[in-house]
Amino acid sequence: MFDFLSFGKTPEMIKKRKTAFVRVQRFNPDEDEKPYIQEFEVPMTPETTVLDALQYVKTELDGSLTFRKSCRHAICGSCAMNVNGSNDLVCHRNLPESLDKTGVVTIKPLPYLPVIKDLVVDRTSFWEQYKRVKPWLVPPEDAPEKEFRVSPEEVAAINSAETCIMCGACYSSCQVIAMGKDYIGPHALLKSFLRVMDPRDTIPGERLDISGGEDGAYRCHTIFNCIDACPKNLNPTEAIETLRKLAQRRIAFEEERAERQKTLTEAAD
Ligand code: F3S
């Protein structure tokens, strides 16, 4: 069928549009049997974000629209949603650039997670898997008061993993999660990698038993959706691959860590 709305529209013309049609998935468990799409017309400038558009709808058009947001600076990870079929943080997603030729953007909740209301999902399984990997550092019992001197190479190895903001975009894009398997997931495996590779940590063997086990690195099918979905451009797949390799030489790795730890505490004395 001929598409009258998009006929003759160039990217420049789309950028000059003054309004966008924002299609939002709605679902109120108290009233609706199943989710449905509702469309709103929203004013915009070249700088408007998708979150701005949702906020406009809530403030000006329908106060019942429900979504999570907090920092508006891609730091807190609260506003991860599915925009035009891919997961992203809506606070750093430009609205004009997200429109199709007809001026439409479609916003849905993160997939494969139970919907609480509209764009808010239940992240219980996400956090439960996170807790499984003991995401906190376990330093030596006799840790000195002074700082540990970690080498620049050791810092570089974990630096990017440290910038994960736990938004859930990777977790809810993973097809293993979609299949409902008990899988630790890319977010928690990335955190596990962060702790395993940290020379100050004393329980790398225990960590590798968990994250290198059946529900962990070996359940990853190397689908790479997690890389595409990550708004911070992190690489959970590479971290998972490293965990797999380290799990295969767990005992040797534990011994290496114990040796390294001696030099760390000695240097700090
Ligand atoms: Fe899932 Fe990423 Fe592995 S999408 S299957 S964790 S490569």
mmCIF file of C-alpha atoms and ligand atoms in Angstrom:
data_model
loop_
_atom_site.group_PDB
_atom_site.id
_atom_site.type_symbol
_atom_site.label_atom_id
_atom_site.label_comp_id
_atom_site.label_asym_id
_atom_site.label_seq_id
_atom_site.Cartn_x
_atom_site.Cartn_y
_atom_site.Cartn_z
ATOM 1 C CA MET A 1 0.000 0.000 0.000
ATOM 2 C CA PHE A 2 1.295 3.481 -0.837
ATOM 3 C CA ASP A 3 2.622 5.236 2.277
ATOM 4 C CA PHE A 4 1.280 8.816 1.962
ATOM 5 C CA LEU A 5 2.694 9.906 5.335
ATOM 6 C CA SER A 6 6.284 9.060 4.507
ATOM 7 C CA PHE A 7 6.179 10.099 0.831
ATOM 8 C CA GLY A 8 8.896 12.646 0.071
ATOM 9 C CA LYS A 9 10.157 12.871 3.676
ATOM 10 C CA THR A 10 13.941 13.317 3.904
ATOM 11 C CA PRO A 11 15.909 12.950 7.178
ATOM 12 C CA GLU A 12 16.272 16.755 7.209
ATOM 13 C CA MET A 13 12.497 17.212 6.947
ATOM 14 C CA ILE A 14 11.984 14.753 9.785
ATOM 15 C CA LYS A 15 14.451 16.737 11.908
ATOM 16 C CA LYS A 16 12.437 19.918 11.265
ATOM 17 C CA ARG A 17 9.198 18.329 12.453
ATOM 18 C CA LYS A 18 7.610 20.145 15.351
ATOM 19 C CA THR A 19 5.718 17.160 16.776
ATOM 20 C CA ALA A 20 6.244 13.431 17.158
ATOM 21 C CA PHE A 21 3.750 10.601 17.417
ATOM 22 C CA VAL A 22 4.730 8.616 20.481
ATOM 23 C CA ARG A 23 3.273 5.113 20.595
ATOM 24 C CA VAL A 24 3.425 3.698 24.103
ATOM 25 C CA GLN A 25 2.581 0.232 25.346
ATOM 26 C CA ARG A 26 -0.009 0.517 28.113
ATOM 27 C CA PHE A 27 -1.037 -2.094 30.647
ATOM 28 C CA ASN A 28 -2.851 -1.693 33.922
ATOM 29 C CA PRO A 29 -3.190 -5.115 35.594
ATOM 30 C CA ASP A 30 -6.292 -3.914 37.489
ATOM 31 C CA GLU A 31 -8.180 -3.057 34.294
ATOM 32 C CA ASP A 32 -6.583 -4.594 31.191
ATOM 33 C CA GLU A 33 -6.562 -8.194 30.056
ATOM 34 C CA LYS A 34 -3.558 -7.619 27.844
ATOM 35 C CA PRO A 35 -1.218 -4.794 26.816
ATOM 36 C CA TYR A 36 -2.230 -2.372 24.053
ATOM 37 C CA ILE A 37 -0.617 0.536 22.217
ATOM 38 C CA GLN A 38 -1.731 4.132 22.752
ATOM 39 C CA GLU A 39 -0.563 7.017 20.587
ATOM 40 C CA PHE A 40 0.146 10.576 21.745
ATOM 41 C CA GLU A 41 1.211 13.634 19.771
ATOM 42 C CA VAL A 42 4.089 15.397 21.508
ATOM 43 C CA PRO A 43 5.851 18.702 20.683
ATOM 44 C CA MET A 44 9.594 18.502 20.193
ATOM 45 C CA THR A 45 12.788 20.381 19.406
ATOM 46 C CA PRO A 46 15.990 18.873 17.945
ATOM 47 C CA GLU A 47 17.189 18.255 21.538
ATOM 48 C CA THR A 48 14.083 16.512 22.913
ATOM 49 C CA THR A 49 14.778 13.064 24.356
ATOM 50 C CA VAL A 50 12.430 10.091 24.419
ATOM 51 C CA LEU A 51 12.221 10.545 28.207
ATOM 52 C CA ASP A 52 11.195 14.195 27.706
ATOM 53 C CA ALA A 53 8.387 12.953 25.460
ATOM 54 C CA LEU A 54 7.173 10.460 28.077
ATOM 55 C CA GLN A 55 7.323 13.167 30.730
ATOM 56 C CA TYR A 56 5.289 15.482 28.497
ATOM 57 C CA VAL A 57 2.638 12.803 28.090
ATOM 58 C CA LYS A 58 2.502 12.247 31.847
ATOM 59 C CA THR A 59 2.402 15.947 32.737
ATOM 60 C CA GLU A 60 0.160 17.272 29.967
ATOM 61 C CA LEU A 61 -1.873 14.446 28.454
ATOM 62 C CA ASP A 62 -2.292 11.433 30.725
ATOM 63 C CA GLY A 63 -1.074 11.438 34.309
ATOM 64 C CA SER A 64 -1.665 7.717 34.630
ATOM 65 C CA LEU A 65 1.248 6.836 32.324
ATOM 66 C CA THR A 66 3.753 4.957 34.476
ATOM 67 C CA PHE A 67 7.506 4.670 33.918
ATOM 68 C CA ARG A 68 10.749 4.737 35.894
ATOM 69 C CA LYS A 69 13.279 7.555 35.666
ATOM 70 C CA SER A 70 15.686 9.308 37.940
ATOM 71 C CA CYS A 71 18.986 10.970 37.013
ATOM 72 C CA ARG A 72 18.343 11.943 33.346
ATOM 73 C CA HIS A 73 22.106 11.600 32.700
ATOM 74 C CA ALA A 74 22.504 7.910 31.776
ATOM 75 C CA ILE A 75 24.001 7.168 35.186
ATOM 76 C CA CYS A 76 21.266 5.588 37.302
ATOM 77 C CA GLY A 77 19.982 2.980 34.829
ATOM 78 C CA SER A 78 16.330 3.497 35.843
ATOM 79 C CA CYS A 79 14.886 4.416 32.456
ATOM 80 C CA ALA A 80 15.924 1.404 30.341
ATOM 81 C CA MET A 81 13.090 0.599 27.925
ATOM 82 C CA ASN A 82 12.567 -0.855 24.492
ATOM 83 C CA VAL A 83 12.544 1.800 21.775
ATOM 84 C CA ASN A 84 11.649 0.731 18.231
ATOM 85 C CA GLY A 85 12.571 -2.870 19.085
ATOM 86 C CA SER A 86 15.897 -2.346 20.831
ATOM 87 C CA ASN A 87 16.740 -1.701 24.476
ATOM 88 C CA ASP A 88 18.115 1.681 25.439
ATOM 89 C CA LEU A 89 18.140 4.374 28.115
ATOM 90 C CA VAL A 90 15.389 6.769 27.084
ATOM 91 C CA CYS A 91 17.052 9.731 28.843
ATOM 92 C CA HIS A 92 19.948 9.730 26.388
ATOM 93 C CA ARG A 93 17.928 8.745 23.328
ATOM 94 C CA ASN A 94 17.199 11.639 20.993
ATOM 95 C CA LEU A 95 13.537 11.761 19.950
ATOM 96 C CA PRO A 96 13.823 13.252 16.413
ATOM 97 C CA GLU A 97 16.493 10.677 15.559
ATOM 98 C CA SER A 98 14.253 7.866 16.806
ATOM 99 C CA LEU A 99 11.317 8.699 14.529
ATOM 100 C CA ASP A 100 10.455 6.747 11.428
ATOM 101 C CA LYS A 101 9.443 8.474 8.199
ATOM 102 C CA THR A 102 5.933 8.994 9.507
ATOM 103 C CA GLY A 103 7.168 10.716 12.664
ATOM 104 C CA VAL A 104 6.416 7.746 14.918
ATOM 105 C CA VAL A 105 8.446 6.218 17.749
ATOM 106 C CA THR A 106 7.302 3.085 19.610
ATOM 107 C CA ILE A 107 8.166 2.610 23.283
ATOM 108 C CA LYS A 108 7.628 -0.649 25.164
ATOM 109 C CA PRO A 109 8.846 -2.034 28.490
ATOM 110 C CA LEU A 110 12.019 -4.127 28.636
ATOM 111 C CA PRO A 111 11.143 -7.511 27.115
ATOM 112 C CA TYR A 112 11.049 -10.908 28.861
ATOM 113 C CA LEU A 113 10.354 -9.396 32.280
ATOM 114 C CA PRO A 114 6.908 -9.298 33.946
ATOM 115 C CA VAL A 115 5.168 -5.953 33.434
ATOM 116 C CA ILE A 116 3.984 -4.279 36.638
ATOM 117 C CA LYS A 117 2.298 -1.351 34.884
ATOM 118 C CA ASP A 118 2.800 0.353 31.497
ATOM 119 C CA LEU A 119 6.591 0.693 31.074
ATOM 120 C CA VAL A 120 7.586 -0.559 34.533
ATOM 121 C CA VAL A 121 8.886 -4.121 34.737
ATOM 122 C CA ASP A 122 9.498 -6.407 37.690
ATOM 123 C CA ARG A 123 13.285 -6.725 38.030
ATOM 124 C CA THR A 124 13.231 -9.275 40.858
ATOM 125 C CA SER A 125 14.931 -12.022 38.817
ATOM 126 C CA PHE A 126 17.551 -9.530 37.611
ATOM 127 C CA TRP A 127 18.532 -8.609 41.188
ATOM 128 C CA GLU A 128 18.329 -12.196 42.449
ATOM 129 C CA GLN A 129 20.828 -13.309 39.817
ATOM 130 C CA TYR A 130 23.011 -10.342 40.694
ATOM 131 C CA LYS A 131 23.099 -11.376 44.371
ATOM 132 C CA ARG A 132 24.128 -14.918 43.393
ATOM 133 C CA VAL A 133 27.554 -13.730 42.236
ATOM 134 C CA LYS A 134 28.325 -11.890 45.525
ATOM 135 C CA PRO A 135 29.006 -8.608 43.720
ATOM 136 C CA TRP A 136 30.905 -7.094 46.640
ATOM 137 C CA LEU A 137 34.683 -7.129 47.130
ATOM 138 C CA VAL A 138 36.023 -9.603 49.758
ATOM 139 C CA PRO A 139 39.418 -8.205 50.838
ATOM 140 C CA PRO A 140 42.019 -10.059 52.968
ATOM 141 C CA GLU A 141 41.087 -10.303 56.666
ATOM 142 C CA ASP A 142 44.355 -8.621 57.585
ATOM 143 C CA ALA A 143 43.801 -5.829 55.081
ATOM 144 C CA PRO A 144 46.033 -2.917 56.021
ATOM 145 C CA GLU A 145 44.646 0.529 56.692
ATOM 146 C CA LYS A 146 46.715 1.948 53.842
ATOM 147 C CA GLU A 147 45.692 1.704 50.210
ATOM 148 C CA PHE A 148 46.440 -1.356 48.091
ATOM 149 C CA ARG A 149 48.727 -0.511 45.198
ATOM 150 C CA VAL A 150 47.095 -2.075 42.138
ATOM 151 C CA SER A 151 49.013 -1.909 38.855
ATOM 152 C CA PRO A 152 47.749 0.197 35.912
ATOM 153 C CA GLU A 153 47.366 -3.034 33.880
ATOM 154 C CA GLU A 154 45.164 -4.578 36.568
ATOM 155 C CA VAL A 155 43.031 -1.451 36.700
ATOM 156 C CA ALA A 156 42.745 -1.372 32.899
ATOM 157 C CA ALA A 157 41.476 -4.994 32.858
ATOM 158 C CA ILE A 158 38.456 -4.163 35.012
ATOM 159 C CA ASN A 159 37.944 -0.513 34.241
ATOM 160 C CA SER A 160 35.188 -0.857 31.670
ATOM 161 C CA ALA A 161 33.285 -3.470 33.722
ATOM 162 C CA GLU A 162 33.208 -0.952 36.541
ATOM 163 C CA THR A 163 31.146 1.464 34.460
ATOM 164 C CA CYS A 164 28.133 -0.878 34.234
ATOM 165 C CA ILE A 165 25.090 0.977 35.626
ATOM 166 C CA MET A 166 22.859 -2.103 36.073
ATOM 167 C CA CYS A 167 20.114 -0.826 33.788
ATOM 168 C CA GLY A 168 18.995 -4.308 32.693
ATOM 169 C CA ALA A 169 19.187 -3.592 28.956
ATOM 170 C CA CYS A 170 21.559 -6.534 28.384
ATOM 171 C CA TYR A 171 19.681 -8.954 30.646
ATOM 172 C CA SER A 172 16.365 -8.376 28.925
ATOM 173 C CA SER A 173 17.840 -8.655 25.429
ATOM 174 C CA CYS A 174 19.393 -12.081 26.047
ATOM 175 C CA GLN A 175 17.641 -14.982 24.347
ATOM 176 C CA VAL A 176 18.680 -17.394 27.110
ATOM 177 C CA ILE A 177 16.692 -15.240 29.546
ATOM 178 C CA ALA A 178 13.866 -15.138 27.001
ATOM 179 C CA MET A 179 13.771 -18.958 27.031
ATOM 180 C CA GLY A 180 13.156 -18.801 30.784
ATOM 181 C CA LYS A 181 16.348 -20.689 31.674
ATOM 182 C CA ASP A 182 17.931 -20.255 35.089
ATOM 183 C CA TYR A 183 20.832 -18.159 33.879
ATOM 184 C CA ILE A 184 22.929 -15.724 35.895
ATOM 185 C CA GLY A 185 22.849 -13.361 32.944
ATOM 186 C CA PRO A 186 25.282 -10.934 31.301
ATOM 187 C CA HIS A 187 24.888 -8.157 33.901
ATOM 188 C CA ALA A 188 25.813 -10.351 36.879
ATOM 189 C CA LEU A 189 28.538 -12.221 35.005
ATOM 190 C CA LEU A 190 30.121 -8.896 34.110
ATOM 191 C CA LYS A 191 30.110 -7.965 37.831
ATOM 192 C CA SER A 192 31.535 -11.377 38.680
ATOM 193 C CA PHE A 193 34.306 -10.758 36.136
ATOM 194 C CA LEU A 194 34.977 -7.413 37.815
ATOM 195 C CA ARG A 195 35.519 -9.081 41.211
ATOM 196 C CA VAL A 196 37.376 -12.141 39.895
ATOM 197 C CA MET A 197 39.886 -9.930 38.104
ATOM 198 C CA ASP A 198 40.353 -7.565 41.057
ATOM 199 C CA PRO A 199 43.722 -8.446 42.684
ATOM 200 C CA ARG A 200 42.391 -7.345 46.093
ATOM 201 C CA ASP A 201 39.657 -10.007 46.104
ATOM 202 C CA THR A 202 40.257 -13.168 48.153
ATOM 203 C CA ILE A 203 37.551 -15.520 46.873
ATOM 204 C CA PRO A 204 38.141 -15.857 43.102
ATOM 205 C CA GLY A 205 37.797 -19.674 43.332
ATOM 206 C CA GLU A 206 34.382 -19.476 44.993
ATOM 207 C CA ARG A 207 33.312 -16.896 42.421
ATOM 208 C CA LEU A 208 34.449 -19.069 39.533
ATOM 209 C CA ASP A 209 32.515 -22.029 40.974
ATOM 210 C CA ILE A 210 29.345 -19.917 40.708
ATOM 211 C CA SER A 211 29.896 -17.865 37.569
ATOM 212 C CA GLY A 212 31.812 -20.595 35.730
ATOM 213 C CA GLY A 213 29.137 -23.174 36.537
ATOM 214 C CA GLU A 214 26.182 -24.537 34.599
ATOM 215 C CA ASP A 215 23.906 -21.540 35.197
ATOM 216 C CA GLY A 216 26.727 -19.163 34.463
ATOM 217 C CA ALA A 217 29.263 -18.744 31.693
ATOM 218 C CA TYR A 218 28.469 -22.115 30.113
ATOM 219 C CA ARG A 219 24.811 -21.204 29.632
ATOM 220 C CA CYS A 220 25.765 -18.271 27.388
ATOM 221 C CA HIS A 221 25.089 -19.121 23.740
ATOM 222 C CA THR A 222 27.303 -16.275 22.499
ATOM 223 C CA ILE A 223 24.330 -14.531 20.928
ATOM 224 C CA PHE A 224 25.858 -11.025 21.391
ATOM 225 C CA ASN A 225 22.503 -9.281 21.983
ATOM 226 C CA CYS A 226 23.916 -8.055 25.290
ATOM 227 C CA ILE A 227 26.683 -6.141 23.507
ATOM 228 C CA ASP A 228 24.243 -4.496 21.097
ATOM 229 C CA ALA A 229 21.898 -3.549 23.940
ATOM 230 C CA CYS A 230 24.452 -2.055 26.344
ATOM 231 C CA PRO A 231 24.060 1.760 26.399
ATOM 232 C CA LYS A 232 27.566 2.035 27.884
ATOM 233 C CA ASN A 233 29.178 0.063 25.045
ATOM 234 C CA LEU A 234 30.431 -2.664 27.376
ATOM 235 C CA ASN A 235 31.249 -6.185 26.282
ATOM 236 C CA PRO A 236 29.661 -8.770 28.619
ATOM 237 C CA THR A 237 30.382 -11.563 26.121
ATOM 238 C CA GLU A 238 34.137 -11.054 26.381
ATOM 239 C CA ALA A 239 33.897 -11.076 30.177
ATOM 240 C CA ILE A 240 31.876 -14.306 30.053
ATOM 241 C CA GLU A 241 34.484 -15.887 27.794
ATOM 242 C CA THR A 242 37.239 -14.892 30.257
ATOM 243 C CA LEU A 243 35.277 -16.439 33.150
ATOM 244 C CA ARG A 244 34.930 -19.682 31.164
ATOM 245 C CA LYS A 245 38.670 -19.851 30.576
ATOM 246 C CA LEU A 246 39.538 -19.002 34.186
ATOM 247 C CA ALA A 247 37.058 -21.583 35.506
ATOM 248 C CA GLN A 248 39.003 -24.242 33.590
ATOM 249 C CA ARG A 249 42.178 -23.347 35.511
ATOM 250 C CA ARG A 250 40.555 -22.360 38.760
ATOM 251 C CA ILE A 251 43.129 -23.881 41.139
ATOM 252 C CA ALA A 252 46.113 -22.343 39.341
ATOM 253 C CA PHE A 253 44.316 -18.994 39.253
ATOM 254 C CA GLU A 254 43.632 -19.164 43.001
ATOM 255 C CA GLU A 255 47.325 -19.836 43.668
ATOM 256 C CA GLU A 256 48.347 -16.913 41.468
ATOM 257 C CA ARG A 257 45.923 -14.678 43.331
ATOM 258 C CA ALA A 258 47.287 -15.754 46.727
ATOM 259 C CA GLU A 259 50.812 -14.902 45.574
ATOM 260 C CA ARG A 260 49.716 -11.543 44.207
ATOM 261 C CA GLN A 261 47.884 -10.780 47.425
ATOM 262 C CA LYS A 262 51.082 -11.251 49.454
ATOM 263 C CA THR A 263 52.826 -8.592 47.378
ATOM 264 C CA LEU A 264 49.829 -6.290 47.745
ATOM 265 C CA THR A 265 49.693 -6.472 51.526
ATOM 266 C CA GLU A 266 53.490 -6.319 51.866
ATOM 267 C CA ALA A 267 53.616 -3.188 49.699
ATOM 268 C CA ALA A 268 50.934 -1.567 51.837
ATOM 269 C CA ASP A 269 52.701 -2.314 55.172
HETATM 270 FE FE1 F3S B 1 23.020 -13.741 26.242
HETATM 271 FE FE2 F3S B 1 25.003 -12.106 25.670
HETATM 272 FE FE3 F3S B 1 25.485 -14.686 25.967
HETATM 273 S S1 F3S B 1 22.979 -12.052 24.852
HETATM 274 S S2 F3S B 1 23.615 -15.648 25.315
HETATM 275 S S3 F3S B 1 24.783 -13.300 27.535
HETATM 276 S S4 F3S B 1 26.414 -13.330 24.476
#
